[in-house]
């Protein structure tokens, strides 16, 4: 019995290794010290936090496409810069108030992990913020600014679905990636067929 418990503990630690590494990096950044001592104390704190404040084990896809991941980072940084400039322009445009809306976006390929990545990415880009996530129906609700008509709403929705596709390309599981490629071959983009509604 003790052997099974020990084996289960080591399996959990192995699965959670990327999260443990991230917590250690955060610890070292927090203290601004990149020493052996800060690494060891960060490791102790990371193991303690993940064991005491235990969450369900997140199963990673096991697939990372380095090219699409690097492309995602560049596109994300560009989107953050563009979003910041857009929000600044709207703030200093005294002739009119920037419109705002809460929009619902039905994700197509997302599991819990991809949905979380899409939500965080959308929230980090200035001008939009996730206000709610419906996990069962895979719907994200965003508060967005700079919306004046239905076309702006559709543009914002298409932007979130584009981030979902980028994330699936970069680190979605093989089944999600195959579904995305099948939709691209069929001409389906963001839940719509090119040239008309689906």
PDB file of C-alpha atoms in Angstrom, residues 97-186:
ATOM      1  CA  UNK A  97     -16.803  57.670 -26.173  1.00  0.00           C
ATOM      2  CA  UNK A  98     -15.360  54.258 -26.962  1.00  0.00           C
ATOM      3  CA  UNK A  99     -18.183  51.759 -27.185  1.00  0.00           C
ATOM      4  CA  UNK A 100     -18.130  48.707 -24.932  1.00  0.00           C
ATOM      5  CA  UNK A 101     -19.866  45.360 -25.004  1.00  0.00           C
ATOM      6  CA  UNK A 102     -19.946  41.962 -23.393  1.00  0.00           C
ATOM      7  CA  UNK A 103     -19.656  39.280 -26.029  1.00  0.00           C
ATOM      8  CA  UNK A 104     -19.949  35.499 -25.892  1.00  0.00           C
ATOM      9  CA  UNK A 105     -17.451  33.411 -27.834  1.00  0.00           C
ATOM     10  CA  UNK A 106     -18.184  29.728 -28.446  1.00  0.00           C
ATOM     11  CA  UNK A 107     -14.832  27.950 -28.595  1.00  0.00           C
ATOM     12  CA  UNK A 108     -14.508  25.137 -31.095  1.00  0.00           C
ATOM     13  CA  UNK A 109     -11.575  22.955 -30.069  1.00  0.00           C
ATOM     14  CA  UNK A 110     -10.960  23.825 -26.426  1.00  0.00           C
ATOM     15  CA  UNK A 111     -10.548  21.494 -23.512  1.00  0.00           C
ATOM     16  CA  UNK A 112      -9.924  22.956 -20.042  1.00  0.00           C
ATOM     17  CA  UNK A 113      -6.260  23.690 -20.723  1.00  0.00           C
ATOM     18  CA  UNK A 114      -6.740  25.339 -24.116  1.00  0.00           C
ATOM     19  CA  UNK A 115      -9.739  27.289 -22.795  1.00  0.00           C
ATOM     20  CA  UNK A 116      -7.572  28.609 -19.963  1.00  0.00           C
ATOM     21  CA  UNK A 117      -4.826  29.621 -22.405  1.00  0.00           C
ATOM     22  CA  UNK A 118      -7.345  31.412 -24.642  1.00  0.00           C
ATOM     23  CA  UNK A 119      -8.887  33.197 -21.650  1.00  0.00           C
ATOM     24  CA  UNK A 120      -5.532  34.365 -20.289  1.00  0.00           C
ATOM     25  CA  UNK A 121      -4.301  35.451 -23.726  1.00  0.00           C
ATOM     26  CA  UNK A 122      -7.497  37.415 -24.404  1.00  0.00           C
ATOM     27  CA  UNK A 123      -7.341  39.096 -20.995  1.00  0.00           C
ATOM     28  CA  UNK A 124      -3.700  40.119 -21.373  1.00  0.00           C
ATOM     29  CA  UNK A 125      -4.344  41.983 -24.622  1.00  0.00           C
ATOM     30  CA  UNK A 126      -5.428  45.540 -23.741  1.00  0.00           C
ATOM     31  CA  UNK A 127      -9.028  46.297 -24.631  1.00  0.00           C
ATOM     32  CA  UNK A 128     -10.567  42.970 -23.615  1.00  0.00           C
ATOM     33  CA  UNK A 129     -11.100  41.121 -20.366  1.00  0.00           C
ATOM     34  CA  UNK A 130     -12.654  37.739 -19.592  1.00  0.00           C
ATOM     35  CA  UNK A 131     -15.577  38.212 -17.207  1.00  0.00           C
ATOM     36  CA  UNK A 132     -16.856  34.631 -17.158  1.00  0.00           C
ATOM     37  CA  UNK A 133     -16.086  31.207 -18.550  1.00  0.00           C
ATOM     38  CA  UNK A 134     -18.749  28.554 -19.085  1.00  0.00           C
ATOM     39  CA  UNK A 135     -16.679  25.388 -18.933  1.00  0.00           C
ATOM     40  CA  UNK A 136     -19.493  22.973 -19.800  1.00  0.00           C
ATOM     41  CA  UNK A 137     -20.535  24.775 -22.996  1.00  0.00           C
ATOM     42  CA  UNK A 138     -16.993  26.055 -23.796  1.00  0.00           C
ATOM     43  CA  UNK A 139     -18.122  29.690 -23.944  1.00  0.00           C
ATOM     44  CA  UNK A 140     -15.990  32.666 -22.916  1.00  0.00           C
ATOM     45  CA  UNK A 141     -17.647  35.969 -22.049  1.00  0.00           C
ATOM     46  CA  UNK A 142     -15.479  39.027 -22.672  1.00  0.00           C
ATOM     47  CA  UNK A 143     -15.858  42.700 -21.888  1.00  0.00           C
ATOM     48  CA  UNK A 144     -14.396  44.573 -24.840  1.00  0.00           C
ATOM     49  CA  UNK A 145     -13.994  48.252 -25.623  1.00  0.00           C
ATOM     50  CA  UNK A 146     -13.909  49.937 -28.999  1.00  0.00           C
ATOM     51  CA  UNK A 147     -17.144  48.265 -30.138  1.00  0.00           C
ATOM     52  CA  UNK A 148     -19.653  50.408 -32.024  1.00  0.00           C
ATOM     53  CA  UNK A 149     -21.678  47.987 -34.145  1.00  0.00           C
ATOM     54  CA  UNK A 150     -22.321  44.312 -34.916  1.00  0.00           C
ATOM     55  CA  UNK A 151     -19.351  44.200 -37.293  1.00  0.00           C
ATOM     56  CA  UNK A 152     -17.017  45.226 -34.429  1.00  0.00           C
ATOM     57  CA  UNK A 153     -18.523  42.484 -32.251  1.00  0.00           C
ATOM     58  CA  UNK A 154     -17.897  39.875 -34.957  1.00  0.00           C
ATOM     59  CA  UNK A 155     -14.345  41.162 -35.417  1.00  0.00           C
ATOM     60  CA  UNK A 156     -13.663  40.748 -31.673  1.00  0.00           C
ATOM     61  CA  UNK A 157     -15.206  37.264 -31.684  1.00  0.00           C
ATOM     62  CA  UNK A 158     -13.143  36.253 -34.721  1.00  0.00           C
ATOM     63  CA  UNK A 159     -10.029  37.528 -32.938  1.00  0.00           C
ATOM     64  CA  UNK A 160     -10.619  35.249 -29.941  1.00  0.00           C
ATOM     65  CA  UNK A 161     -11.260  32.254 -32.215  1.00  0.00           C
ATOM     66  CA  UNK A 162      -8.037  33.051 -34.059  1.00  0.00           C
ATOM     67  CA  UNK A 163      -6.143  32.897 -30.740  1.00  0.00           C
ATOM     68  CA  UNK A 164      -7.782  29.535 -30.044  1.00  0.00           C
ATOM     69  CA  UNK A 165      -6.531  28.172 -33.380  1.00  0.00           C
ATOM     70  CA  UNK A 166      -3.033  29.538 -32.755  1.00  0.00           C
ATOM     71  CA  UNK A 167      -2.916  27.874 -29.332  1.00  0.00           C
ATOM     72  CA  UNK A 168      -4.155  24.552 -30.703  1.00  0.00           C
ATOM     73  CA  UNK A 169      -1.456  24.703 -33.399  1.00  0.00           C
ATOM     74  CA  UNK A 170       1.201  25.412 -30.776  1.00  0.00           C
ATOM     75  CA  UNK A 171       0.247  22.972 -28.017  1.00  0.00           C
ATOM     76  CA  UNK A 172      -3.142  21.396 -28.561  1.00  0.00           C
ATOM     77  CA  UNK A 173      -3.404  17.656 -28.257  1.00  0.00           C
ATOM     78  CA  UNK A 174      -3.183  15.587 -31.476  1.00  0.00           C
ATOM     79  CA  UNK A 175      -6.968  15.141 -31.688  1.00  0.00           C
ATOM     80  CA  UNK A 176      -7.581  18.906 -31.470  1.00  0.00           C
ATOM     81  CA  UNK A 177      -4.879  19.557 -34.045  1.00  0.00           C
ATOM     82  CA  UNK A 178      -6.391  16.986 -36.442  1.00  0.00           C
ATOM     83  CA  UNK A 179      -9.845  18.581 -36.035  1.00  0.00           C
ATOM     84  CA  UNK A 180      -8.370  22.016 -36.767  1.00  0.00           C
ATOM     85  CA  UNK A 181      -6.571  20.738 -39.886  1.00  0.00           C
ATOM     86  CA  UNK A 182      -9.755  18.997 -41.073  1.00  0.00           C
ATOM     87  CA  UNK A 183     -11.721  22.236 -40.673  1.00  0.00           C
ATOM     88  CA  UNK A 184      -9.039  24.173 -42.550  1.00  0.00           C
ATOM     89  CA  UNK A 185      -9.138  21.646 -45.416  1.00  0.00           C
ATOM     90  CA  UNK A 186     -12.953  21.904 -45.471  1.00  0.00           C
TER      91      UNK A 186
END
